[in-house]
């Protein structure tokens, strides 16, 4: 499975790179697949409501009402029908890409199993909703879908009598069965919305909307396609004849030729096995989990920053239990924690300037505690024998920083770059451990822990606490977000940074800094 993931990651990295050439980074569709899924859902819902206003739910009149929408009312109903069709197709595309991308990023195992497993019914509901939709047009394709689907369902010994018999003769199909299909086509998407809501229960601040520019561009493209190539029916259904050649919608009905040709037990077995594998994927094999974040109440003042920054809703602020004069305390739910360390990076007590005995923050990762991090930085810096000296701090999911080590370069990897409290940058420069600090992490838009890069950038820019103090000279700091395979780019960045540092004079840290933290907050617009 590791090889499959690596191969998929390579494919996605290439695709992401290609799309980065065509889109501004914030608009790259591959970084917004979940949000695009929701966007298409809303287009389908709104256009569906419009179509329903004119749709005749009787089996004899359904086809005519869709024809009326398509031709007589092409400027509104026709466009709505096409938008409904194309947005539904696009939803399948982004959903499948989203599924494979989460695998490629290894974001489906461990505590993420819940989001993954709830994704499986979403997949089934999207496909089932699409199939019932094709049925309603009651053209030749609908007839084909109806016959093949019901013959397939008849293979299951759960229905008292054959449902396929409804489609064998023109007088066999009654309005009631057709109305049931209309009902299903409304209920299944509503159920889908409910499961989508459940899907995101363990994701903090989910991106349920794509970037605005991307949304507008996508909608306009779809509108243009709807006008240039409107969705059409394939001639009225005729139960007196078997529909021979039908144009399939491969996004929803691509597997229908298989259902038609293979015996029922084989296709039911295959569908069951594939669903089971999909559900079990987070445990094939399970993620070996690092020790989760631990709260030290003696150092927690209940400031809530860790809970605000945790990307997985793993921290809850609870009423104080130790009698100290604070209203709340942080409590970690071990079954939700993925050990990313972002909480430790957010905690105001993660202060490297404290004495060794005191460097126990309110929240910490036992695998790489703040005390251990400081010890490693001290040790790594002591090994630098030539200048300008650079401290590279990276993340275990981005480009491997260890390869950059040398006489002038020390490197340390963290669970996520968001684990780094900005005070550590101040510490490295003011204690003269290095002449410059280079931060790296996963490539832009693919952060393993979702907010590692966003929070780091906001902390450095003074937009999020804890922020980098203004006394730290920004020219001695460089950030470069790189994927695993971009080791050469890291080497180039280090060389370029070295040259820049060579040309710099003056102190690494401005000594006349405003010492109280409140002054810093005011300066950054927080006070
Ligand atoms: C149209 C269908 C779907 C929509 C609209 C959707 C939407 C989303 C959204 C908005 C997120 C949060 C992304 C973020 O903010 O970073 C998400 C996360 C996720 N989705 Fe889906 N999803 C869909 C289908 C699926 C399917 C079929 C699967 C897999 C079977 C799946 C697996 C996941 C996983 C594993 C995550 C968690 C990523 C993480 O924790 O970082 N999704 N989805
Ligand atoms: S380590 Fe990460 S997932 Fe765990 S509590 Fe901290 S921020 Fe949340
Ligand atoms: S960030 Fe630190 S001090 Fe603030 S609530 Fe979390 S553990 Fe406590």
Coordinates of C-alpha atoms and ligand atoms in Angstrom, one line a residue:
X1 CA 0.0 0.0 0.0
X2 CA 2.9 2.3 0.7
X3 CA 4.0 2.0 -2.9
X4 CA 0.5 2.6 -4.2
X5 CA 0.4 5.8 -2.1
X6 CA 3.8 7.0 -3.3
X7 CA 2.8 6.3 -6.9
X8 CA -0.4 8.2 -6.5
X9 CA 1.4 11.1 -4.8
X10 CA 3.7 11.4 -7.7
X11 CA 0.8 11.5 -10.1
X12 CA -0.9 14.1 -8.0
X13 CA 2.3 16.2 -7.6
X14 CA 2.7 16.3 -11.4
X15 CA -1.0 17.2 -11.9
X16 CA -0.9 19.8 -9.1
X17 CA 2.3 21.3 -10.8
X18 CA 0.6 21.4 -14.2
X19 CA -2.5 23.1 -12.8
X20 CA -0.3 25.5 -10.8
X21 CA 0.9 26.8 -14.2
X22 CA -2.7 27.5 -15.3
X23 CA -4.2 28.8 -12.0
X24 CA -3.1 31.1 -9.3
X25 CA -2.0 28.7 -6.3
X26 CA -5.1 29.7 -4.3
X27 CA -7.3 28.6 -7.2
X28 CA -5.8 25.2 -8.0
X29 CA -8.8 22.9 -8.3
X30 CA -6.9 20.0 -6.8
X31 CA -6.6 21.9 -3.5
X32 CA -10.4 22.4 -3.4
X33 CA -11.8 19.1 -4.3
X34 CA -14.1 18.7 -1.3
X35 CA -15.3 22.3 -1.6
X36 CA -15.9 21.8 -5.3
X37 CA -18.0 18.7 -4.5
X38 CA -20.2 20.9 -2.3
X39 CA -20.3 23.6 -4.9
X40 CA -21.6 21.1 -7.6
X41 CA -24.1 19.8 -5.1
X42 CA -25.6 23.2 -4.7
X43 CA -25.8 23.7 -8.5
X44 CA -27.5 20.3 -8.8
X45 CA -29.9 21.2 -6.0
X46 CA -30.9 24.6 -7.3
X47 CA -31.2 23.5 -11.0
X48 CA -33.1 20.3 -9.7
X49 CA -35.7 22.5 -7.9
X50 CA -36.3 24.5 -11.1
X51 CA -36.7 21.3 -13.2
X52 CA -39.1 19.8 -10.7
X53 CA -41.4 22.8 -11.1
X54 CA -42.1 21.8 -14.7
X55 CA -41.6 18.1 -14.5
X56 CA -44.6 15.8 -14.9
X57 CA -44.3 12.9 -12.6
X58 CA -46.6 10.7 -14.6
X59 CA -44.9 7.9 -16.7
X60 CA -46.7 8.9 -19.9
X61 CA -46.1 12.7 -19.5
X62 CA -42.5 12.7 -18.0
X63 CA -40.7 12.5 -21.4
X64 CA -42.8 15.3 -22.9
X65 CA -42.3 17.6 -19.9
X66 CA -38.5 17.1 -20.2
X67 CA -38.7 17.8 -23.9
X68 CA -40.6 21.0 -23.3
X69 CA -37.9 22.1 -20.8
X70 CA -35.1 21.3 -23.3
X71 CA -36.5 22.8 -26.5
X72 CA -39.4 25.2 -25.8
X73 CA -37.8 26.7 -22.8
X74 CA -34.2 26.1 -23.8
X75 CA -33.0 29.6 -22.5
X76 CA -34.0 28.6 -18.9
X77 CA -35.2 25.1 -18.5
X78 CA -32.8 23.7 -21.1
X79 CA -29.9 25.5 -19.4
X80 CA -31.0 24.3 -16.0
X81 CA -31.2 20.7 -17.3
X82 CA -27.7 20.9 -18.7
X83 CA -26.3 22.5 -15.5
X84 CA -28.0 19.7 -13.6
X85 CA -26.4 17.1 -15.8
X86 CA -22.9 18.6 -16.0
X87 CA -22.7 19.5 -12.3
X88 CA -23.7 15.9 -11.4
X89 CA -20.9 14.6 -13.7
X90 CA -18.4 17.0 -12.3
X91 CA -19.4 15.9 -8.8
X92 CA -18.4 12.3 -9.6
X93 CA -15.1 13.5 -11.1
X94 CA -14.1 15.7 -8.1
X95 CA -15.3 13.0 -5.6
X96 CA -13.1 10.3 -7.2
X97 CA -10.1 12.6 -7.4
X98 CA -10.7 13.7 -3.8
X99 CA -10.8 10.0 -2.7
X100 CA -7.6 9.2 -4.4
X101 CA -5.9 12.4 -3.3
X102 CA -6.7 11.7 0.4
X103 CA -5.1 8.2 -0.1
X104 CA -2.0 9.8 -1.8
X105 CA -1.6 12.1 1.1
X106 CA -2.2 9.3 3.6
X107 CA -5.0 11.3 5.1
X108 CA -7.4 8.4 5.6
X109 CA -6.0 6.2 8.4
X110 CA -5.6 6.5 12.1
X111 CA -8.1 9.0 13.7
X112 CA -9.2 9.9 10.1
X113 CA -10.9 6.6 9.6
X114 CA -14.2 8.2 10.5
X115 CA -14.1 10.7 7.7
X116 CA -13.0 8.1 5.3
X117 CA -15.6 5.5 6.3
X118 CA -18.4 8.1 6.1
X119 CA -17.1 8.9 2.6
X120 CA -18.1 5.4 1.4
X121 CA -21.9 5.9 1.7
X122 CA -21.4 9.3 0.1
X123 CA -19.9 7.6 -3.0
X124 CA -22.8 5.1 -3.1
X125 CA -25.4 7.8 -2.6
X126 CA -24.0 10.1 -5.3
X127 CA -24.1 7.2 -7.8
X128 CA -27.6 6.0 -6.8
X129 CA -28.9 9.6 -7.0
X130 CA -27.5 9.9 -10.5
X131 CA -29.0 6.6 -11.6
X132 CA -32.5 7.5 -10.4
X133 CA -32.1 10.8 -12.2
X134 CA -31.5 9.2 -15.6
X135 CA -34.5 7.1 -15.0
X136 CA -36.8 10.1 -14.7
X137 CA -36.3 11.4 -18.3
X138 CA -38.0 8.2 -19.5
X139 CA -36.2 8.1 -22.8
X140 CA -34.4 5.1 -24.3
X141 CA -31.4 5.5 -21.9
X142 CA -33.8 5.6 -19.0
X143 CA -35.5 2.4 -20.2
X144 CA -32.0 0.7 -20.5
X145 CA -31.1 1.9 -17.0
X146 CA -34.4 0.7 -15.6
X147 CA -34.3 -2.7 -17.2
X148 CA -30.6 -3.4 -16.3
X149 CA -30.9 -2.0 -12.7
X150 CA -34.1 -4.0 -11.9
X151 CA -32.8 -7.2 -13.4
X152 CA -29.7 -6.7 -11.2
X153 CA -31.8 -6.0 -8.1
X154 CA -33.9 -9.1 -8.8
X155 CA -30.8 -11.2 -8.3
X156 CA -31.1 -10.4 -4.6
X157 CA -33.6 -12.7 -2.8
X158 CA -35.0 -9.8 -0.8
X159 CA -37.9 -8.7 -3.1
X160 CA -41.0 -10.8 -3.0
X161 CA -41.6 -10.5 -6.7
X162 CA -39.6 -9.4 -9.7
X163 CA -39.3 -5.7 -10.2
X164 CA -38.0 -6.1 -13.7
X165 CA -41.4 -7.4 -14.8
X166 CA -42.6 -3.7 -14.6
X167 CA -40.6 -3.0 -17.7
X168 CA -41.5 -6.0 -19.8
X169 CA -44.6 -4.7 -21.4
X170 CA -46.0 -1.2 -22.1
X171 CA -49.0 -1.7 -19.9
X172 CA -47.0 -3.2 -17.0
X173 CA -45.5 0.1 -15.7
X174 CA -47.8 2.1 -13.6
X175 CA -47.5 5.7 -12.3
X176 CA -47.0 4.6 -8.8
X177 CA -43.7 2.9 -9.5
X178 CA -42.6 5.9 -11.5
X179 CA -43.6 8.3 -8.6
X180 CA -41.5 6.1 -6.3
X181 CA -38.5 6.8 -8.5
X182 CA -39.1 10.5 -8.4
X183 CA -39.4 10.2 -4.6
X184 CA -36.1 8.3 -4.5
X185 CA -34.4 11.0 -6.7
X186 CA -35.3 13.6 -4.1
X187 CA -34.7 11.5 -0.9
X188 CA -31.3 10.1 -1.9
X189 CA -29.7 13.6 -2.4
X190 CA -31.2 14.8 0.9
X191 CA -29.7 11.8 2.6
X192 CA -26.5 12.6 0.8
X193 CA -26.5 16.0 2.4
X194 CA -27.0 14.5 5.8
X195 CA -24.1 12.1 5.3
X196 CA -21.9 14.9 4.0
X197 CA -22.6 16.8 7.2
X198 CA -21.6 13.6 9.3
X199 CA -18.5 13.3 7.0
X200 CA -17.2 16.6 8.3
X201 CA -17.9 16.2 12.0
X202 CA -14.3 15.4 12.8
X203 CA -12.8 18.0 10.5
X204 CA -12.2 21.4 12.0
X205 CA -12.9 24.4 9.7
X206 CA -13.6 22.2 6.7
X207 CA -13.2 24.0 3.4
X208 CA -16.8 23.5 2.1
X209 CA -16.5 26.4 -0.4
X210 CA -13.9 26.6 -3.2
X211 CA -12.0 29.8 -3.7
X212 CA -14.3 32.5 -5.0
X213 CA -12.5 32.9 -8.3
X214 CA -12.4 29.2 -8.9
X215 CA -16.2 29.0 -8.2
X216 CA -17.1 31.8 -10.6
X217 CA -14.8 30.4 -13.3
X218 CA -16.2 26.9 -12.9
X219 CA -19.8 28.1 -13.0
X220 CA -19.2 30.2 -16.1
X221 CA -17.5 27.3 -17.9
X222 CA -20.4 25.1 -17.0
X223 CA -22.9 27.7 -18.2
X224 CA -21.0 28.1 -21.5
X225 CA -21.0 24.3 -22.0
X226 CA -24.7 24.1 -21.2
X227 CA -25.4 26.7 -23.9
X228 CA -23.0 25.3 -26.5
X229 CA -23.8 21.6 -25.9
X230 CA -27.2 21.3 -24.1
X231 CA -28.1 18.0 -22.5
X232 CA -30.5 16.0 -24.7
X233 CA -32.8 13.0 -24.4
X234 CA -32.5 9.9 -26.5
X235 CA -35.9 9.4 -27.9
X236 CA -39.0 8.3 -25.9
X237 CA -38.9 4.9 -24.0
X238 CA -40.7 2.1 -25.8
X239 CA -41.4 -0.9 -23.6
X240 CA -42.5 -2.8 -26.7
X241 CA -38.9 -2.8 -27.9
X242 CA -35.5 -3.5 -26.3
X243 CA -33.3 -0.4 -26.4
X244 CA -30.3 -1.5 -28.5
X245 CA -27.7 1.2 -28.6
X246 CA -27.8 3.9 -26.0
X247 CA -25.3 6.7 -25.4
X248 CA -24.2 6.0 -21.8
X249 CA -23.1 8.7 -19.3
X250 CA -19.8 7.1 -18.3
X251 CA -19.6 9.0 -15.1
X252 CA -22.6 7.3 -13.6
X253 CA -23.4 4.4 -15.8
X254 CA -19.9 3.2 -16.9
X255 CA -20.3 -0.1 -15.1
X256 CA -23.7 -0.9 -16.7
X257 CA -22.3 -2.9 -19.6
X258 CA -20.7 -5.1 -16.9
X259 CA -24.0 -5.6 -15.1
X260 CA -25.6 -6.5 -18.4
X261 CA -23.0 -9.0 -19.4
X262 CA -21.8 -10.7 -16.2
X263 CA -24.0 -12.9 -14.2
X264 CA -25.7 -11.4 -11.2
X265 CA -23.7 -13.2 -8.4
X266 CA -20.4 -12.1 -10.0
X267 CA -21.3 -8.5 -10.1
X268 CA -23.0 -8.5 -6.7
X269 CA -19.9 -10.2 -5.3
X270 CA -17.6 -7.7 -7.0
X271 CA -19.6 -4.7 -5.8
X272 CA -19.7 -6.1 -2.3
X273 CA -16.0 -6.9 -2.2
X274 CA -15.0 -3.4 -3.6
X275 CA -17.2 -1.7 -1.0
X276 CA -15.8 -3.8 1.8
X277 CA -12.2 -3.1 0.7
X278 CA -13.0 0.6 0.6
X279 CA -14.5 0.6 4.1
X280 CA -11.6 -1.4 5.5
X281 CA -8.9 0.6 3.7
X282 CA -7.9 2.7 6.8
X283 CA -6.9 -0.6 8.5
X284 CA -5.0 -2.2 5.5
X285 CA -2.6 -1.8 7.2
X286 CA -3.5 0.4 10.2
X287 CA -1.5 3.6 10.9
X288 CA 1.2 3.1 13.5
X289 CA 0.3 6.0 15.8
X290 CA 2.7 8.2 17.6
X291 CA 2.0 9.2 21.3
X292 CA -0.8 11.8 21.4
X293 CA -0.6 15.4 22.8
X294 CA -0.5 15.7 26.5
X295 CA -1.7 18.6 28.7
X296 CA 0.2 19.8 31.7
X297 CA -2.3 21.6 33.8
X298 CA 0.3 23.3 35.9
X299 CA 1.3 25.2 32.7
X300 CA -2.1 25.6 31.1
X301 CA -3.8 29.0 31.6
X302 CA -6.9 28.0 29.6
X303 CA -6.1 30.5 26.8
X304 CA -7.9 28.3 24.1
X305 CA -5.2 28.8 21.4
X306 CA -4.5 25.1 21.2
X307 CA -8.2 24.3 20.7
X308 CA -8.5 27.0 18.1
X309 CA -5.5 25.7 16.1
X310 CA -6.1 22.0 16.3
X311 CA -7.1 20.9 12.8
X312 CA -9.0 17.8 14.1
X313 CA -11.2 19.1 16.9
X314 CA -9.2 17.0 19.2
X315 CA -9.1 19.6 22.0
X316 CA -12.0 20.7 24.1
X317 CA -11.9 23.5 26.6
X318 CA -13.5 22.2 29.9
X319 CA -14.2 23.8 33.2
X320 CA -11.1 24.0 35.4
X321 CA -10.5 20.9 37.6
X322 CA -7.4 21.8 39.6
X323 CA -8.6 24.8 41.5
X324 CA -6.3 27.3 39.8
X325 CA -7.7 30.7 39.1
X326 CA -8.5 30.1 35.4
X327 CA -12.0 29.4 33.9
X328 CA -11.0 26.6 31.6
X329 CA -8.4 23.9 30.8
X330 CA -7.5 22.1 27.6
X331 CA -8.5 18.4 27.4
X332 CA -7.2 16.2 24.5
X333 CA -9.4 13.4 23.1
X334 CA -6.8 10.7 22.3
X335 CA -9.0 9.0 19.7
X336 CA -9.1 12.2 17.6
X337 CA -5.5 13.3 18.0
X338 CA -3.1 12.7 15.1
X339 CA 0.0 13.9 17.0
X340 CA 0.7 16.8 14.6
X341 CA 2.0 19.0 17.4
X342 CA 0.2 22.1 16.1
X343 CA -1.3 22.7 19.5
X344 CA 2.2 22.8 21.1
X345 CA 3.2 25.4 18.4
X346 CA 0.2 27.5 19.4
X347 CA 0.7 27.3 23.2
X348 CA 2.0 30.6 24.7
X349 CA 4.0 28.6 27.3
X350 CA 6.1 26.9 24.6
X351 CA 8.9 29.3 25.4
X352 CA 12.5 28.2 24.6
X353 CA 13.9 31.0 26.7
X354 CA 12.7 29.4 29.9
X355 CA 15.2 27.4 32.0
X356 CA 15.6 23.7 31.1
X357 CA 13.6 22.6 34.1
X358 CA 10.8 25.0 33.2
X359 CA 10.4 24.1 29.5
X360 CA 7.2 22.1 30.0
X361 CA 4.4 23.8 28.0
X362 CA 0.7 23.6 28.7
X363 CA 0.5 21.1 25.9
X364 CA 3.2 19.0 24.3
X365 CA 4.0 16.0 22.1
X366 CA 5.8 13.3 24.1
X367 CA 7.5 12.0 20.8
X368 CA 9.2 15.4 20.2
X369 CA 8.7 17.6 23.2
X370 CA 9.6 21.3 23.2
X371 CA 12.4 20.6 25.7
X372 CA 13.8 17.9 23.3
X373 CA 13.4 20.2 20.3
X374 CA 15.4 22.9 22.0
X375 CA 18.1 20.4 23.1
X376 CA 18.4 19.2 19.5
X377 CA 18.7 22.7 18.1
X378 CA 21.4 23.6 20.6
X379 CA 23.3 20.4 19.7
X380 CA 22.8 20.8 16.0
X381 CA 24.0 24.4 16.1
X382 CA 27.1 23.4 18.0
X383 CA 28.2 21.3 15.0
X384 CA 28.2 24.2 12.6
X385 CA 31.8 25.1 11.8
X386 CA 31.5 27.4 8.8
X387 CA 29.3 30.4 7.9
X388 CA 26.9 31.7 7.2
X389 CA 25.2 29.2 9.4
X390 CA 21.7 28.1 8.5
X391 CA 19.2 26.3 10.7
X392 CA 16.7 24.4 8.5
X393 CA 13.5 23.5 10.2
X394 CA 11.2 21.2 8.3
X395 CA 8.3 18.7 8.6
X396 CA 8.3 14.9 8.3
X397 CA 5.8 15.0 5.5
X398 CA 7.5 17.6 3.3
X399 CA 10.9 17.5 1.7
X400 CA 13.4 15.6 3.9
X401 CA 15.6 18.3 5.5
X402 CA 18.3 15.9 6.8
X403 CA 19.7 15.8 3.2
X404 CA 20.6 19.5 3.5
X405 CA 22.9 19.1 6.5
X406 CA 26.5 20.2 6.2
X407 CA 29.2 22.3 7.8
X408 CA 27.1 25.4 7.4
X409 CA 23.7 23.8 7.6
X410 CA 21.9 22.2 10.6
X411 CA 18.5 20.6 10.1
X412 CA 15.7 19.4 12.3
X413 CA 12.4 17.8 11.3
X414 CA 9.2 18.4 13.3
X415 CA 5.9 16.5 13.2
X416 CA 4.4 19.4 11.3
X417 CA 5.9 22.9 10.7
X418 CA 2.9 24.2 12.6
X419 CA 4.5 22.5 15.7
X420 CA 7.1 25.2 15.7
X421 CA 6.4 28.1 18.1
X422 CA 7.7 31.3 16.5
X423 CA 9.6 32.0 19.7
X424 CA 12.0 29.2 18.6
X425 CA 13.1 31.3 15.6
X426 CA 13.8 34.2 17.9
X427 CA 15.7 31.8 20.2
X428 CA 17.9 30.5 17.4
X429 CA 18.8 34.0 16.2
X430 CA 19.1 35.8 19.5
X431 CA 21.2 33.0 21.1
X432 CA 23.4 33.0 18.0
X433 CA 22.8 29.4 17.2
X434 CA 22.7 30.3 13.5
X435 CA 22.8 33.3 11.1
X436 CA 19.5 32.5 9.5
X437 CA 16.5 30.2 9.8
X438 CA 14.9 28.5 6.9
X439 CA 11.4 27.0 7.4
X440 CA 10.1 24.3 5.1
X441 CA 7.1 22.0 5.1
X442 CA 4.7 20.3 2.7
X443 CA 4.1 22.0 -0.6
X444 CA 1.5 24.8 -0.7
X445 CA -2.0 23.4 -0.7
X446 CA -1.0 19.9 0.3
X447 CA -0.3 20.3 4.0
X448 CA -0.6 16.9 5.6
X449 CA -2.2 18.5 8.7
X450 CA -4.3 21.0 6.7
X451 CA -3.4 24.1 8.6
X452 CA 0.4 23.7 9.4
X453 CA 1.5 26.1 6.7
X454 CA -1.5 28.5 7.0
X455 CA -1.0 28.9 10.8
X456 CA 2.8 29.2 10.4
X457 CA 2.4 32.0 7.8
X458 CA -0.2 33.8 9.9
X459 CA 2.0 33.5 13.0
X460 CA 5.1 34.9 11.1
X461 CA 3.0 37.7 9.7
X462 CA 1.7 38.7 13.1
X463 CA -1.9 37.7 12.2
X464 CA -2.2 34.8 14.6
X465 CA -1.0 34.2 18.1
X466 CA 1.6 33.3 19.1
X467 CA 3.3 35.6 16.6
X468 CA 6.9 36.2 15.7
X469 CA 8.2 39.1 17.6
X470 CA 9.0 42.2 15.6
X471 CA 12.5 42.3 16.9
X472 CA 13.4 39.3 14.7
X473 CA 14.9 40.6 11.4
X474 CA 12.8 39.1 8.6
X475 CA 15.7 39.1 6.2
X476 CA 17.2 36.3 8.3
X477 CA 14.2 34.2 7.8
X478 CA 13.1 32.3 4.8
X479 CA 10.1 30.0 4.1
X480 CA 10.0 27.6 1.2
X481 CA 7.1 25.0 1.0
X482 CA 8.3 21.9 -0.9
X483 CA 7.0 18.4 -1.6
X484 CA 9.0 15.3 -0.8
X485 CA 10.6 14.9 -4.2
X486 CA 11.9 18.5 -4.3
X487 CA 15.2 18.0 -2.5
X488 CA 17.0 19.8 -5.3
X489 CA 14.8 22.8 -4.8
X490 CA 15.6 22.8 -1.1
X491 CA 19.3 22.7 -1.9
X492 CA 18.9 25.7 -4.2
X493 CA 16.9 27.6 -1.6
X494 CA 19.6 26.9 1.1
X495 CA 22.3 28.1 -1.3
X496 CA 20.3 31.3 -2.2
X497 CA 19.6 32.0 1.4
X498 CA 23.3 31.5 2.3
X499 CA 24.2 34.2 -0.3
X500 CA 21.6 36.5 1.0
X501 CA 22.9 36.1 4.6
X502 CA 26.5 36.7 3.5
X503 CA 25.6 40.2 2.4
X504 CA 23.9 41.0 5.7
X505 CA 25.4 43.1 8.4
X506 CA 24.1 44.0 11.8
X507 CA 22.7 42.2 14.8
X508 CA 20.6 39.0 14.3
X509 CA 18.1 40.3 16.8
X510 CA 17.3 43.8 17.7
X511 CA 18.0 44.2 21.4
X512 CA 15.9 47.2 22.1
X513 CA 12.7 45.2 21.8
X514 CA 9.4 46.1 23.6
X515 CA 9.6 43.3 26.3
X516 CA 5.9 43.0 27.5
X517 CA 3.8 40.6 25.4
X518 CA 0.9 43.1 25.5
X519 CA 2.9 45.6 23.5
X520 CA 3.5 43.0 20.9
X521 CA -0.1 42.2 20.7
X522 CA -1.1 45.8 20.3
X523 CA 1.4 46.2 17.5
X524 CA 0.0 43.2 15.7
X525 CA -3.5 44.5 16.0
X526 CA -4.7 42.1 18.6
X527 CA -4.9 44.3 21.6
Ligands
LIG1 C1 -19.1 14.6 -3.2 C2 -18.6 13.9 -2.2 C3 -17.7 14.5 -1.2 C4 -17.6 15.8 -0.7 C5 -18.3 17.0 -1.1 C6 -16.5 15.8 0.3 C7 -16.2 16.9 1.0 C8 -15.1 16.9 1.9 C9 -14.6 18.1 2.5 C10 -15.1 19.5 2.3 C11 -13.5 17.7 3.3 C12 -12.7 18.7 4.2 C13 -11.4 19.0 3.3 C14 -10.6 20.1 4.0 O1 -11.2 21.1 4.5 O2 -9.4 19.9 4.1 C15 -13.4 16.3 3.2 C16 -12.4 15.6 3.8 C17 -12.2 14.2 3.7 N1 -12.9 13.4 2.8 FE1 -14.5 13.9 1.6 N2 -16.0 14.5 0.5 C18 -16.7 13.7 -0.4 C19 -16.5 12.4 -0.7 C20 -15.5 11.6 0.0 C21 -15.3 10.2 -0.3 C22 -16.1 9.4 -1.3 C23 -14.3 9.8 0.5 C24 -13.6 8.5 0.7 C25 -14.3 7.4 0.7 C26 -13.8 11.0 1.3 C27 -12.8 11.0 2.2 C28 -12.4 12.1 2.9 C29 -11.3 12.1 3.9 C30 -10.5 10.9 4.3 C31 -11.2 13.4 4.4 C32 -10.3 13.9 5.5 C33 -9.1 14.7 5.1 C34 -8.4 15.1 6.4 O3 -8.7 14.7 7.5 O4 -7.5 15.8 6.2 N3 -14.6 12.1 0.9 N4 -14.3 15.8 2.3
LIG2 S1 -1.3 17.0 18.3 FE1 -2.5 17.9 16.5 S2 -4.3 16.6 16.5 FE2 -3.4 16.3 18.5 S3 -4.4 17.7 19.8 FE3 -2.5 18.7 19.1 S4 -3.2 19.9 17.3 FE4 -4.8 18.4 17.8
LIG3 S1 -2.6 26.8 24.3 FE1 -1.5 26.0 26.1 S2 -2.1 27.4 27.8 FE2 -3.6 27.7 26.1 S3 -5.3 26.4 26.6 FE3 -3.9 25.2 25.3 S4 -2.5 24.1 26.7 FE4 -3.5 25.7 27.8

